[in-house]
Amino acid sequence: MAGFFFVCREFLDEEHVRLSFHEYLMKTREIVPVRRKAYLRRKFGPGSERIVERLGDYVSCDTARLPDGETVVLYPGGELGFFSKEGRPCWRGELTYHGCGVSGLAADGAFFWSAVPEQNAVVRFSAATKKVVLRVGGGASQVFDGPCTLARYGRALYVCNERSRSISTVSLDRFVVRDYQHFHEPVYQFFRWQEEELAVLSSGVYLL
């Protein structure tokens, strides 16, 4: 991957929106236009066209791909779907924890992680059993404050905390939580490309 894709929305009027697709190239620091098809394939995998026919809204969801080729699709609030690598629907349900919706996806083998903002926790969901099998944080713990998205790199999970304006790491071997970065404004996403790191803050995207 040479960079990351993103979507721009242009509101034409109260009912119509025009979407344009772009890639930020990490090596050259350039923004270049890309085709919708390239964006969909990057986000949903080889079965992207069939998946999008089922979804309708393909922008506001998060996705992750499992080792068997399945694509997981999650909408804010917890609407969850599994699709085969050919794009066929395999399972549909809702992912909540203690009645609270989740956000964000980070694949971890046959599992994936999601954040539970209202519970100040992150949870691991089993693709096989379709159940939450592990929780980190929450309850009396104060290791997270408004976790909203997460990303996995190696054996570490990077959790963006909107309310505490910070990024935390979770060791996936011992499940120890540590502070990683602090900001002066809310942080919504974290990316890593080779040795470079980026964060999406309320005022824009920044190299760390």
PDB file of C-alpha atoms in Angstrom:
ATOM      1  CA  MET A   1       0.000   0.000   0.000  1.00  0.00           C
ATOM      2  CA  ALA A   2       1.536   3.312  -1.111  1.00  0.00           C
ATOM      3  CA  GLY A   3      -0.827   5.449   0.950  1.00  0.00           C
ATOM      4  CA  PHE A   4      -4.396   5.680   2.175  1.00  0.00           C
ATOM      5  CA  PHE A   5      -7.687   6.326   0.400  1.00  0.00           C
ATOM      6  CA  PHE A   6     -10.281   8.849   1.479  1.00  0.00           C
ATOM      7  CA  VAL A   7     -13.620  10.203   0.272  1.00  0.00           C
ATOM      8  CA  CYS A   8     -14.679  13.838  -0.157  1.00  0.00           C
ATOM      9  CA  ARG A   9     -18.341  14.821  -0.010  1.00  0.00           C
ATOM     10  CA  GLU A  10     -19.644  17.813  -1.942  1.00  0.00           C
ATOM     11  CA  PHE A  11     -23.187  18.826  -1.022  1.00  0.00           C
ATOM     12  CA  LEU A  12     -24.929  19.930  -4.223  1.00  0.00           C
ATOM     13  CA  ASP A  13     -28.204  20.734  -2.464  1.00  0.00           C
ATOM     14  CA  GLU A  14     -30.254  19.463   0.475  1.00  0.00           C
ATOM     15  CA  GLU A  15     -30.815  16.052  -1.121  1.00  0.00           C
ATOM     16  CA  HIS A  16     -27.836  15.400  -3.379  1.00  0.00           C
ATOM     17  CA  VAL A  17     -24.185  14.711  -2.565  1.00  0.00           C
ATOM     18  CA  ARG A  18     -21.298  14.185  -4.981  1.00  0.00           C
ATOM     19  CA  LEU A  19     -18.526  11.824  -3.870  1.00  0.00           C
ATOM     20  CA  SER A  20     -14.932  11.942  -5.074  1.00  0.00           C
ATOM     21  CA  PHE A  21     -12.201   9.443  -4.226  1.00  0.00           C
ATOM     22  CA  HIS A  22      -8.558  10.193  -3.525  1.00  0.00           C
ATOM     23  CA  GLU A  23      -5.316   8.627  -2.348  1.00  0.00           C
ATOM     24  CA  TYR A  24      -2.672  10.312  -0.224  1.00  0.00           C
ATOM     25  CA  LEU A  25       0.743   9.035  -1.362  1.00  0.00           C
ATOM     26  CA  MET A  26       3.034   8.755   1.637  1.00  0.00           C
ATOM     27  CA  LYS A  27       6.338   8.892  -0.242  1.00  0.00           C
ATOM     28  CA  THR A  28       5.605  11.989  -2.318  1.00  0.00           C
ATOM     29  CA  ARG A  29       3.058  13.715  -0.014  1.00  0.00           C
ATOM     30  CA  GLU A  30       0.704  14.040  -2.986  1.00  0.00           C
ATOM     31  CA  ILE A  31      -3.063  13.687  -3.185  1.00  0.00           C
ATOM     32  CA  VAL A  32      -4.190  11.998  -6.397  1.00  0.00           C
ATOM     33  CA  PRO A  33      -7.672  11.094  -7.646  1.00  0.00           C
ATOM     34  CA  VAL A  34      -8.623   7.404  -7.829  1.00  0.00           C
ATOM     35  CA  ARG A  35     -11.549   5.588  -9.371  1.00  0.00           C
ATOM     36  CA  ARG A  36     -14.532   4.523  -7.306  1.00  0.00           C
ATOM     37  CA  LYS A  37     -13.777   0.904  -8.238  1.00  0.00           C
ATOM     38  CA  ALA A  38     -10.263   1.144  -6.772  1.00  0.00           C
ATOM     39  CA  TYR A  39     -11.623   2.606  -3.538  1.00  0.00           C
ATOM     40  CA  LEU A  40     -14.236  -0.146  -3.221  1.00  0.00           C
ATOM     41  CA  ARG A  41     -11.737  -2.926  -3.885  1.00  0.00           C
ATOM     42  CA  ARG A  42      -9.319  -1.549  -1.292  1.00  0.00           C
ATOM     43  CA  LYS A  43     -12.071  -1.263   1.299  1.00  0.00           C
ATOM     44  CA  PHE A  44     -14.144  -4.396   0.644  1.00  0.00           C
ATOM     45  CA  GLY A  45     -11.841  -6.792  -1.196  1.00  0.00           C
ATOM     46  CA  PRO A  46     -12.401  -8.762  -4.425  1.00  0.00           C
ATOM     47  CA  GLY A  47     -16.160  -9.126  -3.843  1.00  0.00           C
ATOM     48  CA  SER A  48     -16.603  -5.377  -3.463  1.00  0.00           C
ATOM     49  CA  GLU A  49     -19.206  -4.788  -6.205  1.00  0.00           C
ATOM     50  CA  ARG A  50     -21.568  -7.472  -4.880  1.00  0.00           C
ATOM     51  CA  ILE A  51     -21.099  -6.282  -1.298  1.00  0.00           C
ATOM     52  CA  VAL A  52     -21.884  -2.677  -2.194  1.00  0.00           C
ATOM     53  CA  GLU A  53     -25.060  -3.765  -4.019  1.00  0.00           C
ATOM     54  CA  ARG A  54     -26.254  -5.156  -0.691  1.00  0.00           C
ATOM     55  CA  LEU A  55     -25.106  -2.269   1.477  1.00  0.00           C
ATOM     56  CA  GLY A  56     -26.150   0.870  -0.321  1.00  0.00           C
ATOM     57  CA  ASP A  57     -24.171   3.179   1.993  1.00  0.00           C
ATOM     58  CA  TYR A  58     -20.575   2.067   1.493  1.00  0.00           C
ATOM     59  CA  VAL A  59     -18.832   5.147   2.924  1.00  0.00           C
ATOM     60  CA  SER A  60     -19.843   5.386   6.593  1.00  0.00           C
ATOM     61  CA  CYS A  61     -19.023   1.756   7.486  1.00  0.00           C
ATOM     62  CA  ASP A  62     -15.747   0.232   8.702  1.00  0.00           C
ATOM     63  CA  THR A  63     -14.377  -2.984   7.219  1.00  0.00           C
ATOM     64  CA  ALA A  64     -11.900  -5.727   8.099  1.00  0.00           C
ATOM     65  CA  ARG A  65     -10.820  -8.879   6.295  1.00  0.00           C
ATOM     66  CA  LEU A  66     -10.435 -12.233   8.013  1.00  0.00           C
ATOM     67  CA  PRO A  67      -7.873 -14.957   7.190  1.00  0.00           C
ATOM     68  CA  ASP A  68     -10.436 -17.050   5.270  1.00  0.00           C
ATOM     69  CA  GLY A  69     -11.136 -14.110   2.943  1.00  0.00           C
ATOM     70  CA  GLU A  70     -14.392 -13.011   4.540  1.00  0.00           C
ATOM     71  CA  THR A  71     -15.052  -9.278   4.803  1.00  0.00           C
ATOM     72  CA  VAL A  72     -16.596  -7.875   7.995  1.00  0.00           C
ATOM     73  CA  VAL A  73     -18.659  -4.684   7.670  1.00  0.00           C
ATOM     74  CA  LEU A  74     -19.628  -2.604  10.697  1.00  0.00           C
ATOM     75  CA  TYR A  75     -21.767   0.546  10.811  1.00  0.00           C
ATOM     76  CA  PRO A  76     -21.671   3.039  13.714  1.00  0.00           C
ATOM     77  CA  GLY A  77     -23.968   1.756  16.407  1.00  0.00           C
ATOM     78  CA  GLY A  78     -23.282  -1.928  15.796  1.00  0.00           C
ATOM     79  CA  GLU A  79     -24.984  -3.125  12.594  1.00  0.00           C
ATOM     80  CA  LEU A  80     -22.703  -5.986  11.529  1.00  0.00           C
ATOM     81  CA  GLY A  81     -22.384  -8.151   8.429  1.00  0.00           C
ATOM     82  CA  PHE A  82     -20.093 -10.905   7.143  1.00  0.00           C
ATOM     83  CA  PHE A  83     -19.511 -11.443   3.410  1.00  0.00           C
ATOM     84  CA  SER A  84     -17.616 -14.179   1.563  1.00  0.00           C
ATOM     85  CA  LYS A  85     -14.582 -13.239  -0.544  1.00  0.00           C
ATOM     86  CA  GLU A  86     -16.902 -13.445  -3.572  1.00  0.00           C
ATOM     87  CA  GLY A  87     -19.232 -10.907  -1.952  1.00  0.00           C
ATOM     88  CA  ARG A  88     -22.042 -13.220  -0.846  1.00  0.00           C
ATOM     89  CA  PRO A  89     -23.743 -12.378   2.483  1.00  0.00           C
ATOM     90  CA  CYS A  90     -22.870 -14.977   5.139  1.00  0.00           C
ATOM     91  CA  TRP A  91     -24.236 -13.544   8.379  1.00  0.00           C
ATOM     92  CA  ARG A  92     -25.961 -10.416   9.603  1.00  0.00           C
ATOM     93  CA  GLY A  93     -26.555  -9.231  13.137  1.00  0.00           C
ATOM     94  CA  GLU A  94     -25.894  -6.530  15.681  1.00  0.00           C
ATOM     95  CA  LEU A  95     -22.774  -6.047  17.767  1.00  0.00           C
ATOM     96  CA  THR A  96     -23.415  -4.347  21.103  1.00  0.00           C
ATOM     97  CA  TYR A  97     -21.872  -4.642  24.537  1.00  0.00           C
ATOM     98  CA  HIS A  98     -24.109  -4.230  27.604  1.00  0.00           C
ATOM     99  CA  GLY A  99     -26.662  -2.590  25.350  1.00  0.00           C
ATOM    100  CA  CYS A 100     -24.179  -0.071  23.934  1.00  0.00           C
ATOM    101  CA  GLY A 101     -23.158   0.236  20.305  1.00  0.00           C
ATOM    102  CA  VAL A 102     -19.603  -0.233  19.102  1.00  0.00           C
ATOM    103  CA  SER A 103     -17.396   1.506  16.563  1.00  0.00           C
ATOM    104  CA  GLY A 104     -14.256   0.686  14.614  1.00  0.00           C
ATOM    105  CA  LEU A 105     -12.815  -2.616  13.416  1.00  0.00           C
ATOM    106  CA  ALA A 106      -9.348  -4.107  13.780  1.00  0.00           C
ATOM    107  CA  ALA A 107      -8.813  -7.673  12.540  1.00  0.00           C
ATOM    108  CA  ASP A 108      -6.830 -10.029  14.781  1.00  0.00           C
ATOM    109  CA  GLY A 109      -6.675 -13.476  13.173  1.00  0.00           C
ATOM    110  CA  ALA A 110     -10.059 -15.164  13.508  1.00  0.00           C
ATOM    111  CA  PHE A 111     -11.213 -12.315  15.775  1.00  0.00           C
ATOM    112  CA  PHE A 112     -11.653  -8.573  15.497  1.00  0.00           C
ATOM    113  CA  TRP A 113     -11.632  -5.733  17.987  1.00  0.00           C
ATOM    114  CA  SER A 114     -14.109  -2.882  18.353  1.00  0.00           C
ATOM    115  CA  ALA A 115     -14.426   0.111  20.675  1.00  0.00           C
ATOM    116  CA  VAL A 116     -17.370   0.688  23.024  1.00  0.00           C
ATOM    117  CA  PRO A 117     -17.378   4.468  23.623  1.00  0.00           C
ATOM    118  CA  GLU A 118     -20.127   4.511  26.269  1.00  0.00           C
ATOM    119  CA  GLN A 119     -18.477   1.725  28.276  1.00  0.00           C
ATOM    120  CA  ASN A 120     -14.881   3.043  27.973  1.00  0.00           C
ATOM    121  CA  ALA A 121     -13.849  -0.390  26.771  1.00  0.00           C
ATOM    122  CA  VAL A 122     -12.660  -2.354  23.770  1.00  0.00           C
ATOM    123  CA  VAL A 123     -13.964  -5.846  23.022  1.00  0.00           C
ATOM    124  CA  ARG A 124     -12.766  -8.813  21.002  1.00  0.00           C
ATOM    125  CA  PHE A 125     -15.396 -10.543  18.860  1.00  0.00           C
ATOM    126  CA  SER A 126     -15.092 -14.132  17.638  1.00  0.00           C
ATOM    127  CA  ALA A 127     -15.909 -14.631  13.955  1.00  0.00           C
ATOM    128  CA  ALA A 128     -16.627 -18.312  14.649  1.00  0.00           C
ATOM    129  CA  THR A 129     -19.072 -17.963  17.566  1.00  0.00           C
ATOM    130  CA  LYS A 130     -20.359 -14.459  16.674  1.00  0.00           C
ATOM    131  CA  LYS A 131     -19.928 -13.422  20.300  1.00  0.00           C
ATOM    132  CA  VAL A 132     -17.799 -11.056  22.377  1.00  0.00           C
ATOM    133  CA  VAL A 133     -15.118 -13.187  24.031  1.00  0.00           C
ATOM    134  CA  LEU A 134     -12.930 -10.622  25.789  1.00  0.00           C
ATOM    135  CA  ARG A 135     -13.160  -7.100  27.177  1.00  0.00           C
ATOM    136  CA  VAL A 136     -10.358  -4.693  28.056  1.00  0.00           C
ATOM    137  CA  GLY A 137     -11.223  -1.640  30.151  1.00  0.00           C
ATOM    138  CA  GLY A 138     -14.734  -0.692  31.174  1.00  0.00           C
ATOM    139  CA  GLY A 139     -16.281  -1.131  34.590  1.00  0.00           C
ATOM    140  CA  ALA A 140     -14.212   0.522  37.302  1.00  0.00           C
ATOM    141  CA  SER A 141     -11.209   0.727  34.983  1.00  0.00           C
ATOM    142  CA  GLN A 142     -10.283   4.146  33.611  1.00  0.00           C
ATOM    143  CA  VAL A 143      -7.693   3.107  31.023  1.00  0.00           C
ATOM    144  CA  PHE A 144      -9.860   4.458  28.167  1.00  0.00           C
ATOM    145  CA  ASP A 145     -11.988   7.590  27.927  1.00  0.00           C
ATOM    146  CA  GLY A 146     -14.282   7.723  24.923  1.00  0.00           C
ATOM    147  CA  PRO A 147     -12.588   5.108  22.706  1.00  0.00           C
ATOM    148  CA  CYS A 148     -13.929   5.608  19.186  1.00  0.00           C
ATOM    149  CA  THR A 149     -11.682   3.753  16.705  1.00  0.00           C
ATOM    150  CA  LEU A 150      -8.755   1.372  16.783  1.00  0.00           C
ATOM    151  CA  ALA A 151      -6.071  -0.163  14.579  1.00  0.00           C
ATOM    152  CA  ARG A 152      -3.795  -3.182  14.939  1.00  0.00           C
ATOM    153  CA  TYR A 153      -0.124  -3.189  13.998  1.00  0.00           C
ATOM    154  CA  GLY A 154       1.828  -6.296  14.940  1.00  0.00           C
ATOM    155  CA  ARG A 155       0.912  -7.421  18.430  1.00  0.00           C
ATOM    156  CA  ALA A 156      -0.368  -4.043  19.560  1.00  0.00           C
ATOM    157  CA  LEU A 157      -3.763  -2.383  19.339  1.00  0.00           C
ATOM    158  CA  TYR A 158      -3.850   1.412  19.020  1.00  0.00           C
ATOM    159  CA  VAL A 159      -7.008   2.926  20.508  1.00  0.00           C
ATOM    160  CA  CYS A 160      -8.100   6.526  19.807  1.00  0.00           C
ATOM    161  CA  ASN A 161      -9.807   8.151  22.800  1.00  0.00           C
ATOM    162  CA  GLU A 162     -11.974  11.084  21.761  1.00  0.00           C
ATOM    163  CA  ARG A 163     -12.727  12.450  25.238  1.00  0.00           C
ATOM    164  CA  SER A 164      -9.226  12.181  26.712  1.00  0.00           C
ATOM    165  CA  ARG A 165      -7.655  13.328  23.409  1.00  0.00           C
ATOM    166  CA  SER A 166      -5.173  10.514  23.474  1.00  0.00           C
ATOM    167  CA  ILE A 167      -4.048   7.268  21.846  1.00  0.00           C
ATOM    168  CA  SER A 168      -3.556   4.195  24.016  1.00  0.00           C
ATOM    169  CA  THR A 169      -1.882   0.911  23.146  1.00  0.00           C
ATOM    170  CA  VAL A 170      -3.023  -2.555  24.205  1.00  0.00           C
ATOM    171  CA  SER A 171      -0.560  -5.441  24.194  1.00  0.00           C
ATOM    172  CA  LEU A 172      -2.286  -8.372  22.495  1.00  0.00           C
ATOM    173  CA  ASP A 173      -0.078 -10.805  24.385  1.00  0.00           C
ATOM    174  CA  ARG A 174      -0.663  -9.569  27.954  1.00  0.00           C
ATOM    175  CA  PHE A 175      -3.543  -7.067  27.429  1.00  0.00           C
ATOM    176  CA  VAL A 176      -1.633  -4.315  29.225  1.00  0.00           C
ATOM    177  CA  VAL A 177      -2.815  -0.774  28.364  1.00  0.00           C
ATOM    178  CA  ARG A 178      -0.320   2.086  28.065  1.00  0.00           C
ATOM    179  CA  ASP A 179      -0.463   5.750  27.061  1.00  0.00           C
ATOM    180  CA  TYR A 180       1.010   6.390  23.625  1.00  0.00           C
ATOM    181  CA  GLN A 181       0.194   9.932  22.426  1.00  0.00           C
ATOM    182  CA  HIS A 182      -1.618  12.954  23.854  1.00  0.00           C
ATOM    183  CA  PHE A 183      -3.135  15.853  21.909  1.00  0.00           C
ATOM    184  CA  HIS A 184      -4.809  19.199  22.538  1.00  0.00           C
ATOM    185  CA  GLU A 185      -7.953  18.242  20.630  1.00  0.00           C
ATOM    186  CA  PRO A 186     -10.046  15.093  20.033  1.00  0.00           C
ATOM    187  CA  VAL A 187      -8.391  12.290  18.054  1.00  0.00           C
ATOM    188  CA  TYR A 188     -10.471  10.082  15.778  1.00  0.00           C
ATOM    189  CA  GLN A 189      -8.150   7.777  13.827  1.00  0.00           C
ATOM    190  CA  PHE A 190      -4.591   6.480  13.761  1.00  0.00           C
ATOM    191  CA  PHE A 191      -2.594   5.132  10.794  1.00  0.00           C
ATOM    192  CA  ARG A 192       0.887   3.708  10.396  1.00  0.00           C
ATOM    193  CA  TRP A 193       2.837   3.300   7.154  1.00  0.00           C
ATOM    194  CA  GLN A 194       6.339   1.825   7.528  1.00  0.00           C
ATOM    195  CA  GLU A 195       8.052   4.188   9.994  1.00  0.00           C
ATOM    196  CA  GLU A 196       5.519   7.003   9.687  1.00  0.00           C
ATOM    197  CA  GLU A 197       2.423   7.592  11.756  1.00  0.00           C
ATOM    198  CA  LEU A 198      -0.609   9.790  11.156  1.00  0.00           C
ATOM    199  CA  ALA A 199      -3.513  10.869  13.323  1.00  0.00           C
ATOM    200  CA  VAL A 200      -6.873  12.335  12.356  1.00  0.00           C
ATOM    201  CA  LEU A 201      -7.701  15.131  14.811  1.00  0.00           C
ATOM    202  CA  SER A 202     -10.693  17.437  14.872  1.00  0.00           C
ATOM    203  CA  SER A 203      -8.733  20.063  12.913  1.00  0.00           C
ATOM    204  CA  GLY A 204      -7.232  17.758  10.268  1.00  0.00           C
ATOM    205  CA  VAL A 205      -4.761  14.967   9.490  1.00  0.00           C
ATOM    206  CA  TYR A 206      -1.255  15.200  10.961  1.00  0.00           C
ATOM    207  CA  LEU A 207       2.048  13.368  10.707  1.00  0.00           C
ATOM    208  CA  LEU A 208       3.225  12.455  14.206  1.00  0.00           C
TER     209      LEU A 208
END
